[in-house]
Amino acid sequence: AQSVTQLGSHVSVSEGALVLLRCNYSSSVPPYLFWYVQYPNQGLQLLLKYTSAATLVKGINGFEAEFKKSETSFHLTKPSAHMSDAAEYFCAVTSPGGYNKLIFGAGTRLAVHP
Amino acid sequence: DVKVTQSSRYLVKRTGEKVFLECVQDMDHENMFWYRQDPGLGLRLIYFSYDVKMKEKGDIPEGYSVSREKKERFSLILESASTNQTSMYLCASRFQLVLNTGELFFGEGSRLTVL
């Protein structure tokens, strides 16, 4: 069975500081991993995804994530936070083929203060 | 522009009422999904449909049913609403790609309150 754990339900950073949102996964088969973002009163949108090509994945709005198989992690980072990054972030895992489900983590709410 | 439209942003219903949540996508996607979002629990899959008239149970199907008579429309039905079904409901769709790497496109959500 697959699962996702996001460490920290709330993260607060200063504007301009490094953003680090943690995601660890469990999967018995090679995973595909995703980060989605949800702005207030909106649905989710894709930030980036890992599908077994390059382990360092770049996404929209300056975010990137690195797949580390040895650590079963897919942490999301951004060098310099902006006020507009305040949102909830979800890590998700699935596996190749068929109609496999996308399993979401519990989410991390990012606050950015001046 | 990609669009997934959920018919109601906010609904208030009474216990025992039948509730319909409608979702329409304009991207000719094969797959459609209904998730439930609760604080601290993330998104949990209720049902998904990989094509017209096809449906599969997700992780929490109890108390829900679905209908997909047309490719663009996926309906979630609560036969007899209960207070523990108070939640945010999110619809999503995607192309069915062989390697399951397709991006999900989400609607803005329907917040249901059951009194």
PDB file of C-alpha atoms in Angstrom:
ATOM      1  CA  ALA A   1       0.000   0.000   0.000  1.00  0.00           C
ATOM      2  CA  GLN A   2       1.114   3.540  -0.652  1.00  0.00           C
ATOM      3  CA  SER A   3       1.028   6.427   1.770  1.00  0.00           C
ATOM      4  CA  VAL A   4       2.305   9.965   2.172  1.00  0.00           C
ATOM      5  CA  THR A   5       3.373  11.758   5.340  1.00  0.00           C
ATOM      6  CA  GLN A   6       3.778  15.503   5.417  1.00  0.00           C
ATOM      7  CA  LEU A   7       5.733  16.657   8.454  1.00  0.00           C
ATOM      8  CA  GLY A   8       4.286  19.826   9.920  1.00  0.00           C
ATOM      9  CA  SER A   9       0.683  20.809   9.372  1.00  0.00           C
ATOM     10  CA  HIS A  10       1.668  24.478   9.640  1.00  0.00           C
ATOM     11  CA  VAL A  11       4.883  26.169   8.551  1.00  0.00           C
ATOM     12  CA  SER A  12       5.593  29.872   8.987  1.00  0.00           C
ATOM     13  CA  VAL A  13       8.422  31.750   7.276  1.00  0.00           C
ATOM     14  CA  SER A  14       9.466  35.328   6.762  1.00  0.00           C
ATOM     15  CA  GLU A  15       9.242  36.913   3.339  1.00  0.00           C
ATOM     16  CA  GLY A  16      12.524  36.234   1.549  1.00  0.00           C
ATOM     17  CA  ALA A  17      13.375  33.185   3.663  1.00  0.00           C
ATOM     18  CA  LEU A  18      13.836  29.622   2.451  1.00  0.00           C
ATOM     19  CA  VAL A  19      10.700  27.529   2.172  1.00  0.00           C
ATOM     20  CA  LEU A  20      11.036  23.820   3.018  1.00  0.00           C
ATOM     21  CA  LEU A  21       7.957  21.598   3.091  1.00  0.00           C
ATOM     22  CA  ARG A  22       8.597  17.966   3.934  1.00  0.00           C
ATOM     23  CA  CYS A  23       7.078  14.910   2.304  1.00  0.00           C
ATOM     24  CA  ASN A  24       7.939  11.255   2.906  1.00  0.00           C
ATOM     25  CA  TYR A  25       6.300   8.448   1.018  1.00  0.00           C
ATOM     26  CA  SER A  26       5.836   4.748   1.356  1.00  0.00           C
ATOM     27  CA  SER A  27       5.527   2.620  -1.761  1.00  0.00           C
ATOM     28  CA  SER A  28       6.365  -0.953  -2.672  1.00  0.00           C
ATOM     29  CA  VAL A  29       6.737  -0.037  -6.334  1.00  0.00           C
ATOM     30  CA  PRO A  30       8.532   2.865  -8.009  1.00  0.00           C
ATOM     31  CA  PRO A  31       6.425   5.890  -7.196  1.00  0.00           C
ATOM     32  CA  TYR A  32       5.272   8.881  -9.113  1.00  0.00           C
ATOM     33  CA  LEU A  33       5.177  11.921  -6.827  1.00  0.00           C
ATOM     34  CA  PHE A  34       3.329  15.214  -7.061  1.00  0.00           C
ATOM     35  CA  TRP A  35       3.051  18.502  -5.241  1.00  0.00           C
ATOM     36  CA  TYR A  36      -0.218  20.434  -5.502  1.00  0.00           C
ATOM     37  CA  VAL A  37      -1.014  23.875  -4.101  1.00  0.00           C
ATOM     38  CA  GLN A  38      -4.371  25.186  -2.930  1.00  0.00           C
ATOM     39  CA  TYR A  39      -4.888  28.929  -2.599  1.00  0.00           C
ATOM     40  CA  PRO A  40      -7.729  30.147  -0.353  1.00  0.00           C
ATOM     41  CA  ASN A  41     -11.189  29.316  -1.687  1.00  0.00           C
ATOM     42  CA  GLN A  42      -9.806  27.554  -4.748  1.00  0.00           C
ATOM     43  CA  GLY A  43      -9.245  24.020  -5.961  1.00  0.00           C
ATOM     44  CA  LEU A  44      -5.827  22.420  -6.171  1.00  0.00           C
ATOM     45  CA  GLN A  45      -3.354  23.039  -8.967  1.00  0.00           C
ATOM     46  CA  LEU A  46      -0.222  21.152  -9.915  1.00  0.00           C
ATOM     47  CA  LEU A  47       3.109  22.628  -8.824  1.00  0.00           C
ATOM     48  CA  LEU A  48       5.389  19.869 -10.086  1.00  0.00           C
ATOM     49  CA  LYS A  49       5.705  16.125 -10.546  1.00  0.00           C
ATOM     50  CA  TYR A  50       8.335  13.399 -10.504  1.00  0.00           C
ATOM     51  CA  THR A  51       7.847  10.567 -12.974  1.00  0.00           C
ATOM     52  CA  SER A  52      11.220   8.759 -12.870  1.00  0.00           C
ATOM     53  CA  ALA A  53      13.202  11.095 -15.094  1.00  0.00           C
ATOM     54  CA  ALA A  54      15.436  13.710 -13.424  1.00  0.00           C
ATOM     55  CA  THR A  55      15.422  13.491  -9.628  1.00  0.00           C
ATOM     56  CA  LEU A  56      15.444  17.279  -9.248  1.00  0.00           C
ATOM     57  CA  VAL A  57      12.174  18.623 -10.534  1.00  0.00           C
ATOM     58  CA  LYS A  58      11.424  22.272 -11.176  1.00  0.00           C
ATOM     59  CA  GLY A  59       7.887  23.563 -10.998  1.00  0.00           C
ATOM     60  CA  ILE A  60       5.959  26.764 -11.271  1.00  0.00           C
ATOM     61  CA  ASN A  61       6.486  29.896  -9.175  1.00  0.00           C
ATOM     62  CA  GLY A  62      10.122  29.051  -8.393  1.00  0.00           C
ATOM     63  CA  PHE A  63       9.427  25.832  -6.485  1.00  0.00           C
ATOM     64  CA  GLU A  64      11.448  22.667  -6.877  1.00  0.00           C
ATOM     65  CA  ALA A  65      11.583  19.231  -5.285  1.00  0.00           C
ATOM     66  CA  GLU A  66      14.154  16.491  -5.128  1.00  0.00           C
ATOM     67  CA  PHE A  67      13.325  12.790  -5.206  1.00  0.00           C
ATOM     68  CA  LYS A  68      15.579  10.887  -2.793  1.00  0.00           C
ATOM     69  CA  LYS A  69      14.945   7.179  -2.971  1.00  0.00           C
ATOM     70  CA  SER A  70      17.288   6.338  -0.086  1.00  0.00           C
ATOM     71  CA  GLU A  71      15.349   8.671   2.201  1.00  0.00           C
ATOM     72  CA  THR A  72      11.913   7.998   0.616  1.00  0.00           C
ATOM     73  CA  SER A  73      11.476  11.752   0.490  1.00  0.00           C
ATOM     74  CA  PHE A  74      10.241  14.375  -1.943  1.00  0.00           C
ATOM     75  CA  HIS A  75      10.649  17.672  -0.096  1.00  0.00           C
ATOM     76  CA  LEU A  76       9.469  20.932  -1.685  1.00  0.00           C
ATOM     77  CA  THR A  77      11.705  23.996  -1.559  1.00  0.00           C
ATOM     78  CA  LYS A  78      11.795  27.584  -2.695  1.00  0.00           C
ATOM     79  CA  PRO A  79      14.851  29.779  -2.067  1.00  0.00           C
ATOM     80  CA  SER A  80      12.955  32.952  -1.237  1.00  0.00           C
ATOM     81  CA  ALA A  81       9.382  33.084   0.009  1.00  0.00           C
ATOM     82  CA  HIS A  82       6.916  35.606  -1.308  1.00  0.00           C
ATOM     83  CA  MET A  83       3.716  36.733   0.355  1.00  0.00           C
ATOM     84  CA  SER A  84       1.759  35.201  -2.524  1.00  0.00           C
ATOM     85  CA  ASP A  85       3.111  31.737  -1.603  1.00  0.00           C
ATOM     86  CA  ALA A  86       0.791  31.579   1.395  1.00  0.00           C
ATOM     87  CA  ALA A  87      -1.396  28.565   0.681  1.00  0.00           C
ATOM     88  CA  GLU A  88      -1.886  24.913   1.551  1.00  0.00           C
ATOM     89  CA  TYR A  89       0.443  22.411  -0.085  1.00  0.00           C
ATOM     90  CA  PHE A  90      -0.278  18.749  -0.687  1.00  0.00           C
ATOM     91  CA  CYS A  91       2.118  15.965  -1.548  1.00  0.00           C
ATOM     92  CA  ALA A  92       0.675  12.968  -3.420  1.00  0.00           C
ATOM     93  CA  VAL A  93       1.871   9.564  -4.611  1.00  0.00           C
ATOM     94  CA  THR A  94       0.742   7.089  -7.198  1.00  0.00           C
ATOM     95  CA  SER A  95       2.298   4.293  -9.210  1.00  0.00           C
ATOM     96  CA  PRO A  96       2.577   3.633 -12.918  1.00  0.00           C
ATOM     97  CA  GLY A  97      -0.094   1.976 -14.933  1.00  0.00           C
ATOM     98  CA  GLY A  98      -3.740   1.140 -14.809  1.00  0.00           C
ATOM     99  CA  TYR A  99      -6.138   3.222 -12.808  1.00  0.00           C
ATOM    100  CA  ASN A 100      -3.993   3.573  -9.726  1.00  0.00           C
ATOM    101  CA  LYS A 101      -5.232   6.069  -7.203  1.00  0.00           C
ATOM    102  CA  LEU A 102      -3.495   9.286  -6.276  1.00  0.00           C
ATOM    103  CA  ILE A 103      -2.932   9.222  -2.515  1.00  0.00           C
ATOM    104  CA  PHE A 104      -2.677  12.648  -0.860  1.00  0.00           C
ATOM    105  CA  GLY A 105      -0.942  13.703   2.306  1.00  0.00           C
ATOM    106  CA  ALA A 106      -2.720  15.687   5.017  1.00  0.00           C
ATOM    107  CA  GLY A 107      -1.379  18.983   3.736  1.00  0.00           C
ATOM    108  CA  THR A 108       0.895  21.730   5.067  1.00  0.00           C
ATOM    109  CA  ARG A 109      -0.375  25.256   5.463  1.00  0.00           C
ATOM    110  CA  LEU A 110       2.334  27.801   4.678  1.00  0.00           C
ATOM    111  CA  ALA A 111       2.150  31.253   6.212  1.00  0.00           C
ATOM    112  CA  VAL A 112       4.471  34.011   5.006  1.00  0.00           C
ATOM    113  CA  HIS A 113       4.895  37.061   7.203  1.00  0.00           C
ATOM    114  CA  PRO A 114       6.561  40.381   6.371  1.00  0.00           C
TER     115      PRO A 114
ATOM    116  CA  ASP B   1      -8.411  27.424 -20.656  1.00  0.00           C
ATOM    117  CA  VAL B   2      -8.952  24.248 -18.689  1.00  0.00           C
ATOM    118  CA  LYS B   3     -12.148  24.269 -16.699  1.00  0.00           C
ATOM    119  CA  VAL B   4     -13.766  22.023 -14.111  1.00  0.00           C
ATOM    120  CA  THR B   5     -16.980  23.526 -12.835  1.00  0.00           C
ATOM    121  CA  GLN B   6     -18.794  22.464  -9.699  1.00  0.00           C
ATOM    122  CA  SER B   7     -22.412  23.506  -9.656  1.00  0.00           C
ATOM    123  CA  SER B   8     -22.608  24.845  -6.104  1.00  0.00           C
ATOM    124  CA  ARG B   9     -19.898  26.497  -4.018  1.00  0.00           C
ATOM    125  CA  TYR B  10     -21.928  26.393  -0.808  1.00  0.00           C
ATOM    126  CA  LEU B  11     -24.847  24.208   0.214  1.00  0.00           C
ATOM    127  CA  VAL B  12     -26.752  23.794   3.458  1.00  0.00           C
ATOM    128  CA  LYS B  13     -28.898  20.697   3.794  1.00  0.00           C
ATOM    129  CA  ARG B  14     -30.795  18.910   6.535  1.00  0.00           C
ATOM    130  CA  THR B  15     -30.132  15.431   7.844  1.00  0.00           C
ATOM    131  CA  GLY B  16     -31.851  12.847   5.688  1.00  0.00           C
ATOM    132  CA  GLU B  17     -32.083  14.998   2.570  1.00  0.00           C
ATOM    133  CA  LYS B  18     -30.855  13.704  -0.787  1.00  0.00           C
ATOM    134  CA  VAL B  19     -28.002  15.825  -2.092  1.00  0.00           C
ATOM    135  CA  PHE B  20     -26.657  16.109  -5.624  1.00  0.00           C
ATOM    136  CA  LEU B  21     -23.243  17.594  -6.356  1.00  0.00           C
ATOM    137  CA  GLU B  22     -22.598  18.182 -10.030  1.00  0.00           C
ATOM    138  CA  CYS B  23     -19.272  18.492 -11.815  1.00  0.00           C
ATOM    139  CA  VAL B  24     -18.681  19.358 -15.453  1.00  0.00           C
ATOM    140  CA  GLN B  25     -15.363  19.449 -17.334  1.00  0.00           C
ATOM    141  CA  ASP B  26     -14.785  20.862 -20.785  1.00  0.00           C
ATOM    142  CA  MET B  27     -11.498  19.120 -21.612  1.00  0.00           C
ATOM    143  CA  ASP B  28     -12.757  15.769 -22.952  1.00  0.00           C
ATOM    144  CA  HIS B  29     -11.012  13.975 -20.061  1.00  0.00           C
ATOM    145  CA  GLU B  30     -11.677  10.282 -19.605  1.00  0.00           C
ATOM    146  CA  ASN B  31     -11.104  10.157 -15.849  1.00  0.00           C
ATOM    147  CA  MET B  32     -13.100  12.012 -13.233  1.00  0.00           C
ATOM    148  CA  PHE B  33     -12.829  11.951  -9.449  1.00  0.00           C
ATOM    149  CA  TRP B  34     -14.669  13.004  -6.326  1.00  0.00           C
ATOM    150  CA  TYR B  35     -12.594  13.778  -3.251  1.00  0.00           C
ATOM    151  CA  ARG B  36     -13.549  14.878   0.204  1.00  0.00           C
ATOM    152  CA  GLN B  37     -11.267  17.383   1.971  1.00  0.00           C
ATOM    153  CA  ASP B  38     -11.221  17.641   5.769  1.00  0.00           C
ATOM    154  CA  PRO B  39      -8.724  19.527   7.954  1.00  0.00           C
ATOM    155  CA  GLY B  40      -5.839  17.327   9.015  1.00  0.00           C
ATOM    156  CA  LEU B  41      -6.928  14.484   6.740  1.00  0.00           C
ATOM    157  CA  GLY B  42      -5.997  15.874   3.333  1.00  0.00           C
ATOM    158  CA  LEU B  43      -7.988  14.637   0.344  1.00  0.00           C
ATOM    159  CA  ARG B  44      -9.689  11.270   0.470  1.00  0.00           C
ATOM    160  CA  LEU B  45     -11.019   9.618  -2.658  1.00  0.00           C
ATOM    161  CA  ILE B  46     -14.732   8.827  -2.617  1.00  0.00           C
ATOM    162  CA  TYR B  47     -15.293   7.513  -6.135  1.00  0.00           C
ATOM    163  CA  PHE B  48     -13.676   7.773  -9.509  1.00  0.00           C
ATOM    164  CA  SER B  49     -14.760   7.090 -13.056  1.00  0.00           C
ATOM    165  CA  TYR B  50     -12.313   6.156 -15.742  1.00  0.00           C
ATOM    166  CA  ASP B  51     -14.842   6.553 -18.554  1.00  0.00           C
ATOM    167  CA  VAL B  52     -18.520   7.033 -19.286  1.00  0.00           C
ATOM    168  CA  LYS B  53     -20.767   4.734 -17.236  1.00  0.00           C
ATOM    169  CA  MET B  54     -17.696   3.331 -15.459  1.00  0.00           C
ATOM    170  CA  LYS B  55     -17.127   3.846 -11.753  1.00  0.00           C
ATOM    171  CA  GLU B  56     -14.844   2.542  -9.063  1.00  0.00           C
ATOM    172  CA  LYS B  57     -15.032   2.918  -5.293  1.00  0.00           C
ATOM    173  CA  GLY B  58     -12.343   4.954  -3.656  1.00  0.00           C
ATOM    174  CA  ASP B  59     -11.282   4.841  -0.033  1.00  0.00           C
ATOM    175  CA  ILE B  60     -14.473   6.178   1.567  1.00  0.00           C
ATOM    176  CA  PRO B  61     -17.484   5.316  -0.637  1.00  0.00           C
ATOM    177  CA  GLU B  62     -19.938   4.556   2.176  1.00  0.00           C
ATOM    178  CA  GLY B  63     -22.949   6.845   2.099  1.00  0.00           C
ATOM    179  CA  TYR B  64     -22.207   8.058  -1.432  1.00  0.00           C
ATOM    180  CA  SER B  65     -23.043   7.043  -4.982  1.00  0.00           C
ATOM    181  CA  VAL B  66     -22.071   8.486  -8.361  1.00  0.00           C
ATOM    182  CA  SER B  67     -23.373   8.783 -11.875  1.00  0.00           C
ATOM    183  CA  ARG B  68     -21.545   9.342 -15.143  1.00  0.00           C
ATOM    184  CA  GLU B  69     -23.931   9.222 -18.069  1.00  0.00           C
ATOM    185  CA  LYS B  70     -21.960  11.671 -20.213  1.00  0.00           C
ATOM    186  CA  LYS B  71     -18.223  12.078 -20.547  1.00  0.00           C
ATOM    187  CA  GLU B  72     -18.181  15.660 -19.347  1.00  0.00           C
ATOM    188  CA  ARG B  73     -20.380  15.241 -16.255  1.00  0.00           C
ATOM    189  CA  PHE B  74     -19.778  13.364 -12.997  1.00  0.00           C
ATOM    190  CA  SER B  75     -22.344  13.581 -10.225  1.00  0.00           C
ATOM    191  CA  LEU B  76     -21.922  12.748  -6.549  1.00  0.00           C
ATOM    192  CA  ILE B  77     -25.072  11.722  -4.700  1.00  0.00           C
ATOM    193  CA  LEU B  78     -25.650  11.579  -0.976  1.00  0.00           C
ATOM    194  CA  GLU B  79     -28.758   9.427  -0.662  1.00  0.00           C
ATOM    195  CA  SER B  80     -29.501  10.496   2.905  1.00  0.00           C
ATOM    196  CA  ALA B  81     -27.234  13.241   4.164  1.00  0.00           C
ATOM    197  CA  SER B  82     -25.780  12.972   7.645  1.00  0.00           C
ATOM    198  CA  THR B  83     -23.921  15.498   9.778  1.00  0.00           C
ATOM    199  CA  ASN B  84     -20.650  13.588   9.370  1.00  0.00           C
ATOM    200  CA  GLN B  85     -20.817  14.334   5.656  1.00  0.00           C
ATOM    201  CA  THR B  86     -20.321  18.026   6.336  1.00  0.00           C
ATOM    202  CA  SER B  87     -17.162  18.716   4.354  1.00  0.00           C
ATOM    203  CA  MET B  88     -15.531  20.285   1.314  1.00  0.00           C
ATOM    204  CA  TYR B  89     -16.053  18.204  -1.828  1.00  0.00           C
ATOM    205  CA  LEU B  90     -13.619  18.505  -4.715  1.00  0.00           C
ATOM    206  CA  CYS B  91     -14.116  17.225  -8.236  1.00  0.00           C
ATOM    207  CA  ALA B  92     -11.166  16.579 -10.539  1.00  0.00           C
ATOM    208  CA  SER B  93     -10.539  15.275 -14.023  1.00  0.00           C
ATOM    209  CA  ARG B  94      -7.601  14.174 -16.156  1.00  0.00           C
ATOM    210  CA  PHE B  95      -6.646  12.447 -19.376  1.00  0.00           C
ATOM    211  CA  GLN B  96      -6.075   8.731 -19.019  1.00  0.00           C
ATOM    212  CA  LEU B  97      -2.385   8.303 -19.814  1.00  0.00           C
ATOM    213  CA  VAL B  98      -0.787   4.884 -19.982  1.00  0.00           C
ATOM    214  CA  LEU B  99       1.734   5.593 -17.250  1.00  0.00           C
ATOM    215  CA  ASN B 100      -0.729   7.319 -14.949  1.00  0.00           C
ATOM    216  CA  THR B 101       1.237  10.549 -14.912  1.00  0.00           C
ATOM    217  CA  GLY B 102      -1.549  12.861 -15.893  1.00  0.00           C
ATOM    218  CA  GLU B 103      -2.184  16.073 -14.052  1.00  0.00           C
ATOM    219  CA  LEU B 104      -5.447  16.344 -12.169  1.00  0.00           C
ATOM    220  CA  PHE B 105      -7.473  19.493 -12.826  1.00  0.00           C
ATOM    221  CA  PHE B 106      -9.643  20.487  -9.904  1.00  0.00           C
ATOM    222  CA  GLY B 107     -12.840  22.422  -9.507  1.00  0.00           C
ATOM    223  CA  GLU B 108     -13.109  25.118  -6.851  1.00  0.00           C
ATOM    224  CA  GLY B 109     -14.954  22.867  -4.446  1.00  0.00           C
ATOM    225  CA  SER B 110     -18.408  22.584  -2.933  1.00  0.00           C
ATOM    226  CA  ARG B 111     -18.683  23.223   0.769  1.00  0.00           C
ATOM    227  CA  LEU B 112     -21.564  21.187   2.174  1.00  0.00           C
ATOM    228  CA  THR B 113     -23.024  21.730   5.618  1.00  0.00           C
ATOM    229  CA  VAL B 114     -25.514  19.175   6.918  1.00  0.00           C
ATOM    230  CA  LEU B 115     -27.613  20.344   9.863  1.00  0.00           C
TER     231      LEU B 115
END
